């Protein structure tokens, strides 16, 4: 059904968006005279931005042209620098990764529409698909991207704690232990030293909705790089494992089911070389997305129970902390040739 673009797309720059779409169409030899002829399809599952598929008939053969329009979410500038994210997007595109950037407007951008299927919550637990994702993650981590090759995780967490304190009520600050969280972050930074970890370019948000598969070729595409940065590769693996507890397309998308967290055999199948370190990095990951949810509850208008999502993340942190930090662990270090050195180390109770 054709819907007026200005009625459905919540852009603060509708005329600018229209001009960008007309320019993209012109580059392809098409003409968009009437925006009412555009077909607008909301794409569900996004929690940082609002995303739409826009289609119009091609001039020569009448087949549908498709682009993706991304409207930036309100308040998200507290989480990342949009200019940095655009540079990452363009650099990824230049290396043949992800969609092409087709145009920008005041509060969003137009991207190439990838003709592939977005994974479902069940897909990322499928052994064959999981192996494809693991191989793609290895490729992603090896990308040469701008900026210093050092972990940004800890500085970002400390910044988010400060931001959360500035937004939260005293009641929420107490419930989510914001006044002691910086001590927890410092403890984890000490417990998980970078000299035992390979630093790579990490996606940091590799949930199923950010992974697409071409079912004819079985090729995997990773999309949406807002939170991407250099980090310990083990952290990115931990994040992916944690995301297996989520189903963002259910009737209660904020509810996490940790019974779906992958078991030992599944994690070993995914990537053995990072198993032990990734498991401990789930603690940092719970703080990361717990703070994201808590801040988003105050700044984002998208229909999603951010505070309850944050509550579950922090509950998992406190529940798993002692278990993960008091057990014998396998420390693994990967050199540039991919060889693995393994040593056992007993981690004392903290």
Coordinates of N, CA, C and O in Angstrom, one line a residue, residues 198-299:
X198 N 43.5 -10.4 22.3 CA 43.6 -9.9 21.0 C 42.7 -8.7 20.9 O 41.5 -8.8 21.2
X199 N 43.2 -7.5 20.4 CA 42.4 -6.4 20.2 C 42.0 -6.3 18.7 O 42.9 -6.5 17.8
X200 N 40.8 -6.2 18.4 CA 40.3 -6.2 17.0 C 39.2 -5.2 16.8 O 38.7 -4.6 17.8
X201 N 38.8 -4.9 15.6 CA 37.7 -4.0 15.4 C 36.4 -4.8 15.7 O 36.0 -5.7 14.9
X202 N 35.7 -4.4 16.7 CA 34.5 -5.2 17.2 C 33.2 -4.4 16.8 O 33.1 -3.2 16.9
X203 N 32.2 -5.2 16.6 CA 30.9 -4.7 16.3 C 30.2 -4.2 17.5 O 29.6 -3.1 17.6
X204 N 30.3 -4.9 18.6 CA 29.8 -4.6 20.0 C 28.3 -4.6 20.1 O 27.8 -4.3 21.2
X205 N 27.6 -5.0 19.0 CA 26.1 -5.1 19.1 C 25.6 -6.2 18.2 O 24.7 -6.0 17.4
X206 N 26.3 -7.3 18.2 CA 26.0 -8.4 17.2 C 24.8 -9.2 17.6 O 25.0 -10.4 17.9
X207 N 23.7 -8.6 17.7 CA 22.4 -9.4 17.9 C 21.9 -9.8 16.5 O 22.4 -9.4 15.5
X208 N 20.9 -10.7 16.5 CA 20.5 -11.4 15.3 C 20.0 -10.3 14.2 O 20.1 -10.5 13.0
X209 N 19.4 -9.2 14.7 CA 18.9 -8.2 13.8 C 19.9 -7.5 13.0 O 19.6 -6.8 12.0
X210 N 21.2 -7.6 13.4 CA 22.3 -6.9 12.7 C 23.1 -7.9 11.9 O 24.2 -7.6 11.5
X211 N 22.5 -9.0 11.6 CA 23.2 -10.0 10.8 C 22.2 -10.5 9.7 O 21.0 -10.8 9.9
X212 N 22.7 -10.5 8.4 CA 21.8 -10.8 7.3 C 22.5 -12.0 6.5 O 23.7 -12.1 6.5
X213 N 21.7 -12.8 5.9 CA 22.2 -14.0 5.2 C 21.5 -14.0 3.8 O 20.3 -13.8 3.6
X214 N 22.4 -14.2 2.8 CA 21.9 -14.5 1.4 C 21.7 -16.0 1.3 O 22.7 -16.7 1.3
X215 N 20.5 -16.4 1.2 CA 20.2 -17.9 1.3 C 20.6 -18.6 0.0 O 20.7 -19.8 0.1
X216 N 20.9 -17.9 -1.0 CA 21.4 -18.6 -2.2 C 22.9 -18.9 -2.2 O 23.3 -19.9 -2.6
X217 N 23.6 -17.9 -1.6 CA 25.1 -18.1 -1.5 C 25.6 -18.4 -0.1 O 26.8 -18.7 0.1
X218 N 24.7 -18.3 0.9 CA 25.1 -18.5 2.3 C 26.0 -17.4 2.8 O 26.7 -17.6 3.8
X219 N 26.1 -16.3 2.1 CA 27.1 -15.3 2.6 C 26.4 -14.4 3.7 O 25.2 -14.2 3.7
X220 N 27.2 -14.0 4.6 CA 26.7 -13.3 5.8 C 27.2 -11.8 5.7 O 28.3 -11.5 5.3
X221 N 26.2 -10.9 6.0 CA 26.5 -9.5 6.0 C 26.2 -8.9 7.4 O 25.2 -9.2 7.9
X222 N 27.2 -8.2 8.0 CA 27.0 -7.6 9.3 C 26.7 -6.1 9.1 O 27.4 -5.4 8.3
X223 N 25.6 -5.6 9.7 CA 25.2 -4.3 9.5 C 25.1 -3.5 10.8 O 25.2 -4.1 11.9
X224 N 24.9 -2.2 10.7 CA 24.6 -1.3 11.8 C 25.9 -1.2 12.7 O 26.0 -2.0 13.6
X225 N 26.6 -0.1 12.6 CA 27.9 0.0 13.2 C 28.0 1.1 14.3 O 29.1 1.6 14.6
X226 N 26.8 1.5 14.8 CA 26.8 2.6 15.8 C 27.8 2.5 17.0 O 28.4 3.4 17.4
X227 N 27.8 1.2 17.5 CA 28.6 1.0 18.7 C 30.0 0.4 18.4 O 30.7 0.0 19.3
X228 N 30.3 0.2 17.1 CA 31.6 -0.5 16.7 C 32.8 0.3 17.1 O 32.8 1.6 17.1
X229 N 33.8 -0.4 17.5 CA 35.1 0.2 18.0 C 36.1 -0.9 18.2 O 35.8 -2.0 18.2
X230 N 37.4 -0.4 18.3 CA 38.4 -1.4 18.8 C 38.1 -1.8 20.2 O 37.8 -1.0 21.1
X231 N 38.2 -3.1 20.4 CA 37.9 -3.7 21.7 C 38.6 -5.1 21.8 O 39.0 -5.7 20.7
X232 N 38.7 -5.7 23.0 CA 39.1 -7.1 23.0 C 38.1 -8.0 22.2 O 36.9 -7.8 22.4
X233 N 38.6 -8.8 21.3 CA 37.7 -9.7 20.5 C 36.8 -10.5 21.4 O 35.7 -10.8 21.1
X234 N 37.4 -10.9 22.6 CA 36.6 -11.8 23.5 C 35.3 -11.1 23.9 O 34.3 -11.7 24.2
X235 N 35.4 -9.7 24.0 CA 34.2 -9.0 24.5 C 33.1 -9.1 23.4 O 31.9 -9.3 23.7
X236 N 33.5 -9.0 22.1 CA 32.5 -9.1 21.0 C 31.8 -10.5 21.0 O 30.6 -10.6 20.8
X237 N 32.6 -11.5 21.3 CA 32.0 -12.9 21.4 C 31.1 -13.0 22.6 O 30.0 -13.6 22.4
X238 N 31.5 -12.4 23.7 CA 30.6 -12.4 24.9 C 29.3 -11.7 24.6 O 28.2 -12.2 25.0
X239 N 29.4 -10.6 23.9 CA 28.2 -9.9 23.5 C 27.2 -10.7 22.7 O 26.0 -10.8 22.9
X240 N 27.8 -11.4 21.7 CA 27.0 -12.2 20.8 C 26.3 -13.4 21.6 O 25.2 -13.7 21.3
X241 N 27.1 -14.0 22.5 CA 26.5 -15.1 23.3 C 25.3 -14.5 24.1 O 24.3 -15.1 24.2
X242 N 25.5 -13.3 24.7 CA 24.5 -12.8 25.6 C 23.2 -12.4 24.7 O 22.1 -12.6 25.2
X243 N 23.4 -12.0 23.5 CA 22.3 -11.7 22.6 C 21.4 -12.9 22.3 O 20.3 -12.7 21.8
X244 N 21.9 -14.1 22.5 CA 21.1 -15.3 22.2 C 19.9 -15.4 23.2 O 19.0 -16.2 23.0
X245 N 20.0 -14.6 24.3 CA 18.9 -14.7 25.2 C 17.7 -13.8 24.8 O 16.7 -13.7 25.5
X246 N 17.9 -13.0 23.7 CA 16.9 -12.0 23.3 C 16.1 -12.4 22.1 O 16.5 -13.2 21.3
X247 N 14.8 -12.0 22.1 CA 13.9 -12.1 21.0 C 13.2 -10.7 20.8 O 12.2 -10.5 21.5
X248 N 13.8 -9.8 20.0 CA 13.3 -8.5 19.9 C 12.0 -8.3 19.0 O 11.5 -7.3 18.9
X249 N 11.6 -9.5 18.5 CA 10.3 -9.5 17.7 C 9.2 -10.2 18.4 O 8.2 -10.5 17.8
X250 N 9.3 -10.4 19.7 CA 8.2 -11.1 20.5 C 7.3 -10.0 21.0 O 7.5 -8.8 20.8
X251 N 6.2 -10.4 21.7 CA 5.3 -9.5 22.2 C 5.9 -8.7 23.4 O 5.4 -7.7 23.8
X252 N 7.0 -9.3 24.0 CA 7.7 -8.7 25.1 C 9.2 -8.6 24.7 O 10.0 -9.3 25.3
X253 N 9.5 -7.7 23.8 CA 10.9 -7.7 23.3 C 12.0 -7.3 24.3 O 13.2 -7.6 24.0
X254 N 11.6 -6.7 25.4 CA 12.6 -6.3 26.4 C 12.9 -7.5 27.4 O 13.9 -7.4 28.2
X255 N 12.1 -8.6 27.3 CA 12.4 -9.7 28.2 C 13.4 -10.6 27.7 O 13.4 -11.1 26.5
X256 N 14.4 -10.9 28.5 CA 15.5 -11.8 28.1 C 15.4 -13.2 28.8 O 15.0 -13.3 29.9
X257 N 15.6 -14.2 28.0 CA 15.5 -15.6 28.5 C 16.9 -16.2 28.5 O 17.4 -16.7 27.5
X258 N 17.5 -16.2 29.7 CA 18.9 -16.6 29.8 C 19.0 -18.1 29.8 O 20.1 -18.7 29.8
X259 N 17.9 -18.8 29.8 CA 17.9 -20.3 29.6 C 18.4 -20.6 28.1 O 18.8 -21.7 27.8
X260 N 18.3 -19.6 27.3 CA 18.7 -19.7 25.9 C 20.2 -19.4 25.7 O 20.7 -19.5 24.5
X261 N 20.9 -18.9 26.7 CA 22.3 -18.6 26.6 C 23.0 -19.9 26.2 O 22.7 -21.0 26.7
X262 N 23.9 -19.8 25.2 CA 24.5 -21.1 24.6 C 25.3 -21.9 25.6 O 26.0 -21.3 26.4
X263 N 25.1 -23.2 25.6 CA 25.8 -24.1 26.4 C 27.2 -24.2 26.0 O 27.7 -23.7 25.0
X264 N 28.0 -25.0 26.8 CA 29.4 -25.1 26.5 C 29.7 -25.7 25.1 O 30.6 -25.2 24.4
X265 N 29.0 -26.7 24.7 CA 29.2 -27.3 23.4 C 29.0 -26.3 22.3 O 29.7 -26.2 21.3
X266 N 27.9 -25.5 22.4 CA 27.6 -24.4 21.4 C 28.7 -23.4 21.4 O 29.0 -22.9 20.3
X267 N 29.1 -23.0 22.5 CA 30.2 -21.9 22.6 C 31.5 -22.5 22.0 O 32.2 -21.8 21.3
X268 N 31.8 -23.7 22.3 CA 33.0 -24.3 21.7 C 32.9 -24.4 20.2 O 33.9 -24.2 19.5
X269 N 31.7 -24.8 19.7 CA 31.5 -24.9 18.3 C 31.7 -23.5 17.6 O 32.2 -23.4 16.6
X270 N 31.2 -22.5 18.3 CA 31.3 -21.1 17.7 C 32.8 -20.7 17.6 O 33.2 -20.3 16.5
X271 N 33.5 -20.7 18.6 CA 34.9 -20.4 18.5 C 35.7 -20.7 19.8 O 35.6 -20.1 20.8
X272 N 36.4 -21.8 19.7 CA 37.1 -22.4 20.9 C 38.2 -21.5 21.4 O 38.4 -21.4 22.6
X273 N 38.9 -20.9 20.5 CA 40.1 -20.1 20.9 C 39.8 -19.0 21.9 O 40.7 -18.5 22.6
X274 N 38.6 -18.4 21.9 CA 38.3 -17.3 22.8 C 37.3 -17.7 23.9 O 36.8 -16.9 24.6
X275 N 37.0 -19.0 24.1 CA 36.0 -19.4 25.0 C 36.1 -18.9 26.4 O 35.1 -18.3 26.9
X276 N 37.2 -19.1 27.0 CA 37.3 -18.7 28.5 C 37.2 -17.2 28.7 O 36.4 -16.7 29.5
X277 N 37.9 -16.5 27.9 CA 37.9 -15.0 28.0 C 36.6 -14.4 27.7 O 36.1 -13.5 28.3
X278 N 35.9 -15.0 26.7 CA 34.6 -14.5 26.3 C 33.6 -14.6 27.4 O 32.7 -13.8 27.6
X279 N 33.7 -15.8 28.1 CA 32.7 -16.0 29.1 C 32.8 -15.0 30.2 O 31.8 -14.4 30.7
X280 N 34.0 -14.6 30.6 CA 34.2 -13.6 31.7 C 33.8 -12.2 31.2 O 33.4 -11.4 32.0
X281 N 34.0 -11.9 29.9 CA 33.6 -10.6 29.4 C 32.1 -10.4 29.3 O 31.7 -9.3 29.1
X282 N 31.3 -11.5 29.5 CA 29.9 -11.2 29.6 C 29.6 -10.3 30.8 O 28.6 -9.6 30.8
X283 N 30.4 -10.3 31.8 CA 30.2 -9.4 32.9 C 30.2 -7.9 32.5 O 29.4 -7.1 32.8
X284 N 31.3 -7.6 31.7 CA 31.4 -6.2 31.2 C 30.3 -5.9 30.2 O 29.7 -4.8 30.2
X285 N 29.9 -7.0 29.5 CA 28.8 -6.8 28.5 C 27.4 -6.5 29.2 O 26.7 -5.6 28.8
X286 N 27.2 -7.1 30.4 CA 25.9 -6.8 31.1 C 25.9 -5.4 31.6 O 24.9 -4.7 31.6
X287 N 27.1 -4.9 32.1 CA 27.1 -3.5 32.5 C 26.9 -2.5 31.3 O 26.2 -1.6 31.4
X288 N 27.6 -2.9 30.2 CA 27.5 -2.0 29.0 C 26.0 -1.8 28.6 O 25.5 -0.7 28.5
X289 N 25.3 -2.9 28.4 CA 23.9 -2.8 27.9 C 22.9 -2.5 29.0 O 21.8 -2.0 28.8
X290 N 23.3 -2.8 30.3 CA 22.5 -2.3 31.4 C 22.5 -0.8 31.5 O 21.4 -0.2 31.6
X291 N 23.6 -0.2 31.3 CA 23.7 1.3 31.3 C 23.0 1.9 30.1 O 22.3 2.9 30.2
X292 N 23.2 1.2 29.0 CA 22.5 1.6 27.7 C 21.0 1.7 28.0 O 20.3 2.6 27.6
X293 N 20.4 0.6 28.5 CA 19.0 0.5 28.8 C 18.5 1.6 29.7 O 17.5 2.2 29.5
X294 N 19.3 1.8 30.8 CA 18.9 2.7 31.8 C 18.9 4.1 31.3 O 17.9 4.9 31.5
X295 N 19.9 4.5 30.5 CA 19.9 5.9 29.9 C 18.8 6.0 28.9 O 18.2 7.0 28.8
X296 N 18.7 5.0 28.1 CA 17.6 5.0 27.0 C 16.2 5.2 27.6 O 15.4 5.8 26.9
X297 N 16.0 4.7 28.8 CA 14.7 4.9 29.4 C 14.4 6.3 29.6 O 13.2 6.7 29.6
X298 N 15.4 7.2 29.7 CA 15.2 8.6 29.9 C 15.3 9.4 28.6 O 14.7 10.5 28.6
X299 N 15.9 8.9 27.6 CA 16.1 9.7 26.4 C 15.4 9.3 25.1 O 15.3 10.0 24.2

